[in-house]
Coordinates of C-alpha atoms and ligand atoms in Angstrom, one line a residue:
X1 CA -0.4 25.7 5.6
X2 CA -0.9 27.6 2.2
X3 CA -3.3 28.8 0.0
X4 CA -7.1 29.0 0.9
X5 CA -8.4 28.5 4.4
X6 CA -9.3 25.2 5.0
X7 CA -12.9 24.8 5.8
X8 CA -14.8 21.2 6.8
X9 CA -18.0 20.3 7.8
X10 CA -18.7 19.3 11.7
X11 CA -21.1 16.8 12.1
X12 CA -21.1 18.1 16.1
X13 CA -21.8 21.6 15.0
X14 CA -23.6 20.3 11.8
X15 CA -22.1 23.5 10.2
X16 CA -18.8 24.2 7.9
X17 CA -16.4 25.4 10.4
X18 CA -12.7 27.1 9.7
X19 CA -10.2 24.4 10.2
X20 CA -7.5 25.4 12.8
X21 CA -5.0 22.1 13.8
X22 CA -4.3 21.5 17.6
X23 CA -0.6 21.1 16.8
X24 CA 0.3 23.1 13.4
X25 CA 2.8 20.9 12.6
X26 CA 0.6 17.4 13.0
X27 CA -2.4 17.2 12.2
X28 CA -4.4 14.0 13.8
X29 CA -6.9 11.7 12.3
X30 CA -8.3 9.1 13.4
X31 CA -10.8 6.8 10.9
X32 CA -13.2 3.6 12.2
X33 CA -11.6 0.8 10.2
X34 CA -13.2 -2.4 8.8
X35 CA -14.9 -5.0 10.8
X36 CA -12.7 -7.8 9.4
X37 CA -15.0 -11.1 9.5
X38 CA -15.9 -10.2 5.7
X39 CA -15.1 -8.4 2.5
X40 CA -15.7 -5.0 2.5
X41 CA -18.0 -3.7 -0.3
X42 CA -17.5 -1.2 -2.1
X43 CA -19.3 1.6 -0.5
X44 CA -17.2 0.6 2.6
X45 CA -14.5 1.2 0.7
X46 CA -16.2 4.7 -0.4
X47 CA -15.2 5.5 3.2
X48 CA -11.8 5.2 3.4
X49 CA -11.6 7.0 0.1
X50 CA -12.7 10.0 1.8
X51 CA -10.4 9.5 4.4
X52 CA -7.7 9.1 2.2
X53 CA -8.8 12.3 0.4
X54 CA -9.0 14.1 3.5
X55 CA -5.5 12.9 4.7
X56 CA -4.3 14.0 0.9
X57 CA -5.6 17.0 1.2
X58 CA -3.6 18.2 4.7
X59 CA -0.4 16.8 3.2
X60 CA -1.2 19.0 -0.1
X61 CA -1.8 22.4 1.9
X62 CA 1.9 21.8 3.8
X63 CA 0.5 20.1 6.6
X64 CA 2.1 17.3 8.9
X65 CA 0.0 14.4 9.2
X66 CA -0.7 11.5 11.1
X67 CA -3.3 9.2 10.5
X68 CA -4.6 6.2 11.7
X69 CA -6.9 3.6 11.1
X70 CA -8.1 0.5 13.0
X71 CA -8.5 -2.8 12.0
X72 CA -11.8 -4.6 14.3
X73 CA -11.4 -7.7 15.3
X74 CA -13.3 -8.3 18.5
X75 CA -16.2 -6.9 19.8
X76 CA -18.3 -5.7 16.6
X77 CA -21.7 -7.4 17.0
X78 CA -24.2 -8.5 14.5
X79 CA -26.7 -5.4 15.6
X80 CA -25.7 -1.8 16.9
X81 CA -27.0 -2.8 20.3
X82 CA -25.7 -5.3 22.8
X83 CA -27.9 -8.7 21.4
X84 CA -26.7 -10.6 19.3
X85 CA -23.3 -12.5 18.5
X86 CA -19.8 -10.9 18.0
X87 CA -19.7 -10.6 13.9
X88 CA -16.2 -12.3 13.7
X89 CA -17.1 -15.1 16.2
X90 CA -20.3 -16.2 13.9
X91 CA -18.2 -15.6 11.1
X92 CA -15.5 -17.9 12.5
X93 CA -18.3 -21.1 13.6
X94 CA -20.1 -20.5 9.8
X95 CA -16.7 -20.9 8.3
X96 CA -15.5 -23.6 10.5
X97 CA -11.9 -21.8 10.9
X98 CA -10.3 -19.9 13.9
X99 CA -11.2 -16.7 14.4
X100 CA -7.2 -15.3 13.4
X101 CA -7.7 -17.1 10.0
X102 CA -10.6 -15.1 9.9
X103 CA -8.9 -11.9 10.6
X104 CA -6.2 -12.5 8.6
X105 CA -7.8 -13.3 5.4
X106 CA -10.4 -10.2 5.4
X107 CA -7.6 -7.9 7.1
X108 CA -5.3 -8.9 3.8
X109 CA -7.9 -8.6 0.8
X110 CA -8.8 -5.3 2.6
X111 CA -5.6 -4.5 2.2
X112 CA -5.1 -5.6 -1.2
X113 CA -8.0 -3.0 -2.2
X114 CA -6.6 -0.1 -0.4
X115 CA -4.0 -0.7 -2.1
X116 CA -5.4 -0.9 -5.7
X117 CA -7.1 1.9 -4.9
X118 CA -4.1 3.8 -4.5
X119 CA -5.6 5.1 -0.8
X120 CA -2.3 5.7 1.1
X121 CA -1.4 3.6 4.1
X122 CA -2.1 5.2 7.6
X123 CA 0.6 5.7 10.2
X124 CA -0.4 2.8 11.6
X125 CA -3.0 0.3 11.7
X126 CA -4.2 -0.1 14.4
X127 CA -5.4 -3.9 15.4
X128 CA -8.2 -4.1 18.2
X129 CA -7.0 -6.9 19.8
X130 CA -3.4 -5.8 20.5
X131 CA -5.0 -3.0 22.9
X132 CA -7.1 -5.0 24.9
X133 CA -5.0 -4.6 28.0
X134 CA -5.5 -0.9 26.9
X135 CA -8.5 -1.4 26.8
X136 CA -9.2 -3.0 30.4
X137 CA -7.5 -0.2 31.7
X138 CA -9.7 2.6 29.9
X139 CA -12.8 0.8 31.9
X140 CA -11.3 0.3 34.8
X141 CA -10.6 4.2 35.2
X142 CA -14.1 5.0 34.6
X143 CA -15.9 2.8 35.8
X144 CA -16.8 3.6 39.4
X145 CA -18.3 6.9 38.3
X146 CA -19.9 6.1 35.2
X147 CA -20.5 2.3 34.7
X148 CA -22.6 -0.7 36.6
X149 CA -22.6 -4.6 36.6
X150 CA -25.1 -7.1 34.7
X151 CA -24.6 -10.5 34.4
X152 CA -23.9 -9.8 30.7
X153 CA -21.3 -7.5 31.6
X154 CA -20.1 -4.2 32.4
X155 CA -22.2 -1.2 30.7
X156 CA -22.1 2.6 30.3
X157 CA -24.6 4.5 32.3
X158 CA -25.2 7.4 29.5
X159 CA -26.7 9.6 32.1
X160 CA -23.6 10.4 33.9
X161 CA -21.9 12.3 31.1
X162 CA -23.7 15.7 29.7
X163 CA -25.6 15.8 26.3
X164 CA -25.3 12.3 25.4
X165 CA -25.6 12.0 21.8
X166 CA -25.6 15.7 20.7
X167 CA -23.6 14.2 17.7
X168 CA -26.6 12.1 16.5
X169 CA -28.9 14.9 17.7
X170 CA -30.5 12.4 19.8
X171 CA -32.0 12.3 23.5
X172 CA -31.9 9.9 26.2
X173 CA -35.3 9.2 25.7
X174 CA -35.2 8.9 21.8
X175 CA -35.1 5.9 19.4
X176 CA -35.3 3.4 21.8
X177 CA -36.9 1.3 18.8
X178 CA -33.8 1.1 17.3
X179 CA -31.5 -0.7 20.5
X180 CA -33.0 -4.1 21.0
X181 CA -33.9 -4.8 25.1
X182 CA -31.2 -6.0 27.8
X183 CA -32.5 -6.8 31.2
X184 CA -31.5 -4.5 33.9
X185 CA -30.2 -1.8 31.7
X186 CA -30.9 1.8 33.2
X187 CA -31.4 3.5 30.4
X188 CA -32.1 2.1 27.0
X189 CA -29.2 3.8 25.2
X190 CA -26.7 2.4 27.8
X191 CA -24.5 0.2 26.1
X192 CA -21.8 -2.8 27.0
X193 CA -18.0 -2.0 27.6
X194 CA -16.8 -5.2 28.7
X195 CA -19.0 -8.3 27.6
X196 CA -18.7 -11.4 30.1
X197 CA -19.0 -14.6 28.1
X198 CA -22.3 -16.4 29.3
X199 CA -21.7 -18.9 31.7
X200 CA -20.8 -22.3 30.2
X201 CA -20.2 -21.0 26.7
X202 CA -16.5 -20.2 25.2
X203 CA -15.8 -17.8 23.1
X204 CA -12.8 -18.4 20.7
X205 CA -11.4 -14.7 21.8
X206 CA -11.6 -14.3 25.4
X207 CA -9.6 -12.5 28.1
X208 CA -9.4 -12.3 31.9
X209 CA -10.7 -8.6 33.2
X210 CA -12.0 -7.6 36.7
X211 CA -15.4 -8.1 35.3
X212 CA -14.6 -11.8 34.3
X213 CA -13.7 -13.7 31.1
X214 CA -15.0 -12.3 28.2
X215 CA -14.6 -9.5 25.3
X216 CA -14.5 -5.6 24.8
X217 CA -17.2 -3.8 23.3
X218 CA -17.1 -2.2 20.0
X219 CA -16.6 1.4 21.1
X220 CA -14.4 1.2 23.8
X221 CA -11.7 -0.4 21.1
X222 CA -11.8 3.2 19.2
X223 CA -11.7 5.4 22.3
X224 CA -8.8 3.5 23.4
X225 CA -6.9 3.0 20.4
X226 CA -7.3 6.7 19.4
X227 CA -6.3 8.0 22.9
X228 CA -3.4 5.7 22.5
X229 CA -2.2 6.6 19.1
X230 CA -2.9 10.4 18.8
X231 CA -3.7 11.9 22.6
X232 CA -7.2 13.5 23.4
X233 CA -8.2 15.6 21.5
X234 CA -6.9 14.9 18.8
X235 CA -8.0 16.7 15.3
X236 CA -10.3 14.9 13.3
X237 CA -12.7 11.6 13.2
X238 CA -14.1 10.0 10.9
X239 CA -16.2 7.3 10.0
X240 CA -19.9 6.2 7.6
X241 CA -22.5 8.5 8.1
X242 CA -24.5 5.7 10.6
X243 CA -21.5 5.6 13.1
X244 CA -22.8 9.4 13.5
X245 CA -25.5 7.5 15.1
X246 CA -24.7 5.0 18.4
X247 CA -21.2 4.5 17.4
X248 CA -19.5 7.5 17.6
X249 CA -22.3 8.8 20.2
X250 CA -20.8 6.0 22.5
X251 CA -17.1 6.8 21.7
X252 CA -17.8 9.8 23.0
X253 CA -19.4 9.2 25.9
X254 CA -16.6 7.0 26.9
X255 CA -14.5 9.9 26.2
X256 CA -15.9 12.4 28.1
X257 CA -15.9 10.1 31.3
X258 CA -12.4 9.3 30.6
X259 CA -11.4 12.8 30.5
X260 CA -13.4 13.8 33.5
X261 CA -13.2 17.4 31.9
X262 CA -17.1 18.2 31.5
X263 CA -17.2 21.7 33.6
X264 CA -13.9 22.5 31.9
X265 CA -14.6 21.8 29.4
X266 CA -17.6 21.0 28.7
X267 CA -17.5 20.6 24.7
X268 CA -14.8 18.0 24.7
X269 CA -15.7 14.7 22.8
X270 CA -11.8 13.6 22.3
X271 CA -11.4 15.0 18.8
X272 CA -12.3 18.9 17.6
X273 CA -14.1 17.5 14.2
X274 CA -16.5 14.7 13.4
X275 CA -16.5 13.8 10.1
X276 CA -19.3 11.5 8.0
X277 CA -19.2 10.3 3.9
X278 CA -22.7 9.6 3.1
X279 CA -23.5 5.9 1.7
X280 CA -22.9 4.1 -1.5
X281 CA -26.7 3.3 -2.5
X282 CA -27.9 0.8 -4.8
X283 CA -31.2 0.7 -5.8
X284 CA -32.2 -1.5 -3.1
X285 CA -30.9 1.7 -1.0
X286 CA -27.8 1.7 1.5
X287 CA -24.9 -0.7 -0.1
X288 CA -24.4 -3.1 2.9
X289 CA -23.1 -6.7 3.2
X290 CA -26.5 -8.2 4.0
X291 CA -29.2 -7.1 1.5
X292 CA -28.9 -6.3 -2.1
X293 CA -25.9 -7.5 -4.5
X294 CA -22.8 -7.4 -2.5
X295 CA -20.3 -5.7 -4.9
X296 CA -16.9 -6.1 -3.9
X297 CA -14.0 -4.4 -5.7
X298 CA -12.7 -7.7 -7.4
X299 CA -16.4 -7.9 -8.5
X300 CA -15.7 -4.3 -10.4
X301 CA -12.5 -5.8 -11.9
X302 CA -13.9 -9.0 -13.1
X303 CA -16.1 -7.1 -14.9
X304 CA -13.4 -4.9 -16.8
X305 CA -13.4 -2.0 -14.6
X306 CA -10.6 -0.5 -13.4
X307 CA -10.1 0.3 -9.5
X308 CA -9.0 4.0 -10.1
X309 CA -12.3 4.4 -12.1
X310 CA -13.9 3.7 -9.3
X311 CA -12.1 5.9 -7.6
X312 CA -13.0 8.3 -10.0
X313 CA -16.6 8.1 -9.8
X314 CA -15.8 8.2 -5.6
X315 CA -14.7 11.8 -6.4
X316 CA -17.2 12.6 -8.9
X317 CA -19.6 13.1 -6.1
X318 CA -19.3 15.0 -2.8
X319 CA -18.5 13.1 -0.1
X320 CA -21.5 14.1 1.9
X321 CA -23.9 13.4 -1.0
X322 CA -25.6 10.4 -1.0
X323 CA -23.7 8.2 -4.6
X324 CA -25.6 5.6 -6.5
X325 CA -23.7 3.2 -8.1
X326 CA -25.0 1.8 -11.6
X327 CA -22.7 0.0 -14.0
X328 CA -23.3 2.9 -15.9
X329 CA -21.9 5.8 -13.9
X330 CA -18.8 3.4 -13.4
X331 CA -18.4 3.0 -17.0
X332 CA -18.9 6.6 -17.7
X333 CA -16.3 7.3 -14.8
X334 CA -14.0 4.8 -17.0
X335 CA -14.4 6.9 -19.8
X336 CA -14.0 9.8 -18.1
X337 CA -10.5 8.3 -16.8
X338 CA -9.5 7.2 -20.1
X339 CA -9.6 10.7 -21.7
X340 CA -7.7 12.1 -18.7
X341 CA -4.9 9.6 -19.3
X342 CA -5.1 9.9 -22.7
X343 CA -4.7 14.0 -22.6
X344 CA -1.5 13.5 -20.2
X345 CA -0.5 10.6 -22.7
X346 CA -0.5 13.1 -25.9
X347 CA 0.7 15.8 -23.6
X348 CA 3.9 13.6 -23.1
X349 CA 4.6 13.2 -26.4
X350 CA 4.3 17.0 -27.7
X351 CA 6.9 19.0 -28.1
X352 CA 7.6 21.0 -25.4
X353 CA 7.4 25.2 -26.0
X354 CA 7.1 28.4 -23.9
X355 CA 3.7 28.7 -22.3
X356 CA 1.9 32.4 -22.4
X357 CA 0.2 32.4 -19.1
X358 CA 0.5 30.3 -16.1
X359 CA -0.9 27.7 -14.3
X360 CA -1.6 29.9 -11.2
X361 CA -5.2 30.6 -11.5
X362 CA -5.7 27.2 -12.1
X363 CA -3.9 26.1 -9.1
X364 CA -5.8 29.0 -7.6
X365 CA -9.5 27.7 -8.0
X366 CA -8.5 23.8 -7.6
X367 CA -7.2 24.6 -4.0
X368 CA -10.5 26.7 -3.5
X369 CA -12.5 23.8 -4.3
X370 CA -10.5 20.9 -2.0
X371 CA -10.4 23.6 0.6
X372 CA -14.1 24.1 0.6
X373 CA -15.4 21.0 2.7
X374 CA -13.5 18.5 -0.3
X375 CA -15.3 19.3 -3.2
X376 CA -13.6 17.4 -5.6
X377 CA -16.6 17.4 -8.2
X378 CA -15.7 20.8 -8.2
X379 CA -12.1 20.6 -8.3
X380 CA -12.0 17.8 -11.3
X381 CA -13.5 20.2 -14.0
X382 CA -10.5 22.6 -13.3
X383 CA -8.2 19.6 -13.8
X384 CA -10.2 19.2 -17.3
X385 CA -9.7 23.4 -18.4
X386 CA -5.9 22.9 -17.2
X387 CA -5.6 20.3 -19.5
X388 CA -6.6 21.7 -22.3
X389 CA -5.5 25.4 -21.9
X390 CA -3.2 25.6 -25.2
X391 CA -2.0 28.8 -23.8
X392 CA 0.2 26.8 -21.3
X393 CA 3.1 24.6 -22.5
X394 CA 2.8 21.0 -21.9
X395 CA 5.5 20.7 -19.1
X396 CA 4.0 23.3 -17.1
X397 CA 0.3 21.6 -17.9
X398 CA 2.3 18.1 -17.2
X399 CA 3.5 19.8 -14.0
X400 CA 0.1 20.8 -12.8
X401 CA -1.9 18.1 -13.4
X402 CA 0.6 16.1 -11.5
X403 CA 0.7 18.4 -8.5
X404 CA -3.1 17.9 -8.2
X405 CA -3.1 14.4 -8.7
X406 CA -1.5 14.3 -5.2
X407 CA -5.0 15.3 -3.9
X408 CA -6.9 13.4 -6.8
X409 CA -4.5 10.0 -6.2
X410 CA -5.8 8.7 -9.8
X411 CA -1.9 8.5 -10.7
X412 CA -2.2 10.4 -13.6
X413 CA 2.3 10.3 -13.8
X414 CA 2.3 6.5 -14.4
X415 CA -1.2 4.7 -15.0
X416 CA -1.5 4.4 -18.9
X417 CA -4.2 3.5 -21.1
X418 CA -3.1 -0.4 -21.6
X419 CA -3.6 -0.6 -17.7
X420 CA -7.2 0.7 -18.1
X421 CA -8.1 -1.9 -20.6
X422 CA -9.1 -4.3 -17.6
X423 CA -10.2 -7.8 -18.9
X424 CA -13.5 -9.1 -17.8
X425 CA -12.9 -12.4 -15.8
X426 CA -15.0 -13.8 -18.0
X427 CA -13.4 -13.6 -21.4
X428 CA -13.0 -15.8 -23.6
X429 CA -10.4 -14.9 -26.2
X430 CA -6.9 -13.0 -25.0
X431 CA -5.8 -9.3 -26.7
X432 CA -3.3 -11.5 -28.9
X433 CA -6.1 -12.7 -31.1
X434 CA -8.0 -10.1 -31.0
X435 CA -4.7 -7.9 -32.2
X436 CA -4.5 -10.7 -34.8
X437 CA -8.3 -11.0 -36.0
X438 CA -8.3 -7.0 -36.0
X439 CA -5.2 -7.2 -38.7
X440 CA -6.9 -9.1 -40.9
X441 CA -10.0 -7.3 -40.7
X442 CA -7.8 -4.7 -41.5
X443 CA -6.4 -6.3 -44.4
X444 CA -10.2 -7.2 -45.8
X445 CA -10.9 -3.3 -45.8
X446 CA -7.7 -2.6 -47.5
X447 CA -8.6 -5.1 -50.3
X448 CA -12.4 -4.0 -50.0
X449 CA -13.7 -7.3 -49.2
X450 CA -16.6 -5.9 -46.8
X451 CA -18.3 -9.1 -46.5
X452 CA -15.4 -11.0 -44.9
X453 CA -14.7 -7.7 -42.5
X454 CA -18.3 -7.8 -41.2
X455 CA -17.9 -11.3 -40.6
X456 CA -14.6 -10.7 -38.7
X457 CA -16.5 -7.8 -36.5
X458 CA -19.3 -10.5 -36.4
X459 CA -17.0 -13.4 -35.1
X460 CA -15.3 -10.9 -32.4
X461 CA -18.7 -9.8 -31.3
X462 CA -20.1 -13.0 -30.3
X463 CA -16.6 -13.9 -28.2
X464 CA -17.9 -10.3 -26.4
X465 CA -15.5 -8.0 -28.4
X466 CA -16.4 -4.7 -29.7
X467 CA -14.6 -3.4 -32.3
X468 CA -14.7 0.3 -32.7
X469 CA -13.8 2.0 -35.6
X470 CA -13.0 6.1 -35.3
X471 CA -13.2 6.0 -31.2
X472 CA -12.3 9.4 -30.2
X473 CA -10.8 8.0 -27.5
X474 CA -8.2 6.0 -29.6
X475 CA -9.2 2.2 -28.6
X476 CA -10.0 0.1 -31.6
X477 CA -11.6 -2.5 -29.1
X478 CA -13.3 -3.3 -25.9
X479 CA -14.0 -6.5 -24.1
Ligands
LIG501 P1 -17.7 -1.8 8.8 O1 -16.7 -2.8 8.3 O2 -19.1 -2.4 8.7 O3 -17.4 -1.4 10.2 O4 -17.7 -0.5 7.9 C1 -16.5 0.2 7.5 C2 -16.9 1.6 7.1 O5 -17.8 1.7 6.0 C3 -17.6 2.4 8.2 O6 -17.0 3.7 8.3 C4 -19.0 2.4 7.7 O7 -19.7 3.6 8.3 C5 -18.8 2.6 6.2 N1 -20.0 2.2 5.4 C6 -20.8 1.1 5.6 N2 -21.7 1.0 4.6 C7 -21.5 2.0 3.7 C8 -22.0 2.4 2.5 N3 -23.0 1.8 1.9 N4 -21.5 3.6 1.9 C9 -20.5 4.3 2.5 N5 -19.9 3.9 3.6 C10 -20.4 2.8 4.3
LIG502 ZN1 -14.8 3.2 15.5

């Protein structure tokens, strides 16, 4: 490890705490993955940003890292409590195709978006249904002591581990308006591990366990796939600030009665750090994939943003800070991206000379600021001053900016401002014409015919083309 001391919010401890890793040279994190019987939107994908920044960040201060991150599904059901249908069977009957197409189509354009933007792979992902015999396992071990029979299925008795839900800061008494009613349940916030299908109903995803055919439940999958990846305890987890709530809560709980560790040790959860990004709002508030507009990131594209500007905007804020999303703070995030590549662009080109200082303070403050609980708005400014220190020579600016960009991930080396130029889905007319019309517009200045230029400006404007004459920022148009 080098540089600052490495500090990160608990959500356990609600506090910043020092970060010290189990095993100095791998560090473990473990991060709830998508529920795959949909798109995710894009404040889901705000999630895995932070992840990805988190995991960039170990790498960048020398440490080993492994990472992983699940893919659901099985098991995830339409509300946090045990009602309700299993979100990829529903999904599967609405869309009349098996349940694996299902998986297969939302686990690839999931996929496709980490990808584009540029949020590096984990170790492994980690499929939920591959680890169902893992799973059976896990509940079998625990659940003499800690769990009892319902017609419905095997369930968690929350009372017979200590301090349930400390994490949410919840009792056993508390928000029972929020878990909708099961007959015979002991106490309200007990929750299913195995789910027996009903009698006389099939389920397209079912398996044989001692407590009959039927279907994990949602936590057990991430208790047993993160014991079975990493070891317990492993380092850090993370996940949206409402898994803070039940989700993790019941992890936890499973945890604690798997480990059978409570008077020695009596603050084990399975991992030393809980870590929550706050939500993407909109302003019908949270972003999520049944209210409001659901804004996917190939909605952003279509609409001539590029996915490292959103990104950018992603890092913009603190990831514990609630983010609104306008088209407007993603356009000004574009912008902001545009003159970053533009600076490296020109920097590129100069001619290289002897710098009179050195980047050291820079690197100095940036690592100050990722250090400090990921405070990238913090960290991008000094990015910006690095940039335009004269005093330093463009290699050694060059040199910088890329050694930060391993943290930022906005690809600063190689994106270049013809990728940014995204074209709305929409358009009309192709950057060919527009090159062409904008010659002889060019032409009708030269010869001072003013009337046929603003009727060239007039005729690109109507096909959604804005010319821009004297744009700082170099473009001479924008779809
Ligand atoms: P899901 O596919 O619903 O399991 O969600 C995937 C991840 O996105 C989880 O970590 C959620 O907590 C997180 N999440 C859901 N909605 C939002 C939002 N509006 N903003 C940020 N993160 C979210
Ligand atoms: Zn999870």
């Amino acid at each position: 490890m080098t540089g600052a001391p490495l500090r990160l919010y608990n959500s356990l401890s609600r506090a910043i705490e020092d970060f010290h890793p189990i095993d100095p040279d791998q560090v473990r994190i473990y991060t709830c993955g998508p529920t795959v019987y949909n798109y995710q939107h894009i404040g889901n994908m705000r999630a895995f940003l932070f992840a990805d920044t988190l995991g960039r960040v170990m790498r960048w201060k020398g440490y080993g890292l492994r990472h992983i991150i699940n893919i659901t599904d099985v098991g995830h059901l339409t509300s946090d409590a045990d009602a309700g249908d299993d979100k990829m069977e529903k999904a599967a009957r609405a869309q009349q195709k098996s349940i694996w197409d299902i998986a297969a189509h939302y686990t690839d354009a999931f996929k496709l978006d980490v990808q584009r933007l540029n949020i590096t792979p984990p170790a492994k992902w980690t499929v939920a249904t591959d680890y169902v015999g893992a799973m059976i396992e896990f509940a079998e071990g625990i659940a003499d002591k800690h769990c009892y029979r319902l017609d419905s299925g095997l369930y968690f008795d929350v009372s017979t581990v200590p301090d349930y839900g400390r994490l949410a800061r919840a009792t056993t008494e508390a928000g029972e308006s929020r878990l909708d009613p099961v007959d015979g349940k002991r106490n309200q916030q007990d929750f299913a591990i195995w789910r027996t299908s009903p009698p006389g109903e099939q389920r397209q995803m079912e398996w044989d366990s001692p407590w009959g055919r039927g279907a994990p439940g949602w936590h057990l999958e991430c208790s047993v796939m993160s014991l079975a990846e990493l070891g317990h305890p492993f380092d850090i987890h993370t996940g949206g600030i409402d898994h803070r709530e039940i989700h993790h809560p019941n992890e936890i709980a499973q945890n604690q009665a798997k480990c059978g560790c409570d008077a020695a040790d009596p603050g084990f959860t399975g991992a030393r750090i809980w870590m929550h990004n706050n939500f993407l709002v909109d302003r019908g508030g949270k972003m999520s994939k049944s209210t409001g507009e659901f804004l996917r990131l190939q909605t952003l594209i279509d609409r001539g943003i590029h996915p490292l500007s959103y990104r950018l905007m992603c890092l913009s804020a603190h990831y514990r800070s609630e983010l609104e999303f306008t088209w407007d703070n993603v356009i000004a995030a574009q912008t902001r991206l545009k003159r970053l590549v533009q600076t490296v662009e020109k920097l590129r080109a100069s001619p290289d000379k002897p710098s009179r200082g050195t980047v050291e303070g820079y690197r100095e403050r940036f690592d100050a600021a990722v250090s400090d609980d990921l405070n990238t708005p913090r960290a991008l400014p000094v990015l910006d001053e690095l940039l335009a220190d004269k005093s330093l020579s463009p290699a050694d600016r060059l040199a910088a900016a890329a050694d930060f960009d391993a943290v930022l991930g906005l690809n600063l080396a190689s994106v270049t401002r013809a990728d940014l130029r995204t074209r709305p889905a929409d358009a009309t007319i192709d950057a060919d014409t527009i090159e062409a019309r904008l010659a002889e517009r060019r032409q009708a200045r030269a010869d001072k015919d003013f009337a046929r230029s603003d009727a060239l400006r007039d005729e690109l404007a109507a096909q959604g083309v804005e010319v821009m004459d004297g744009d700082p920022l170099g473009w001479d148009w924008k779809l």
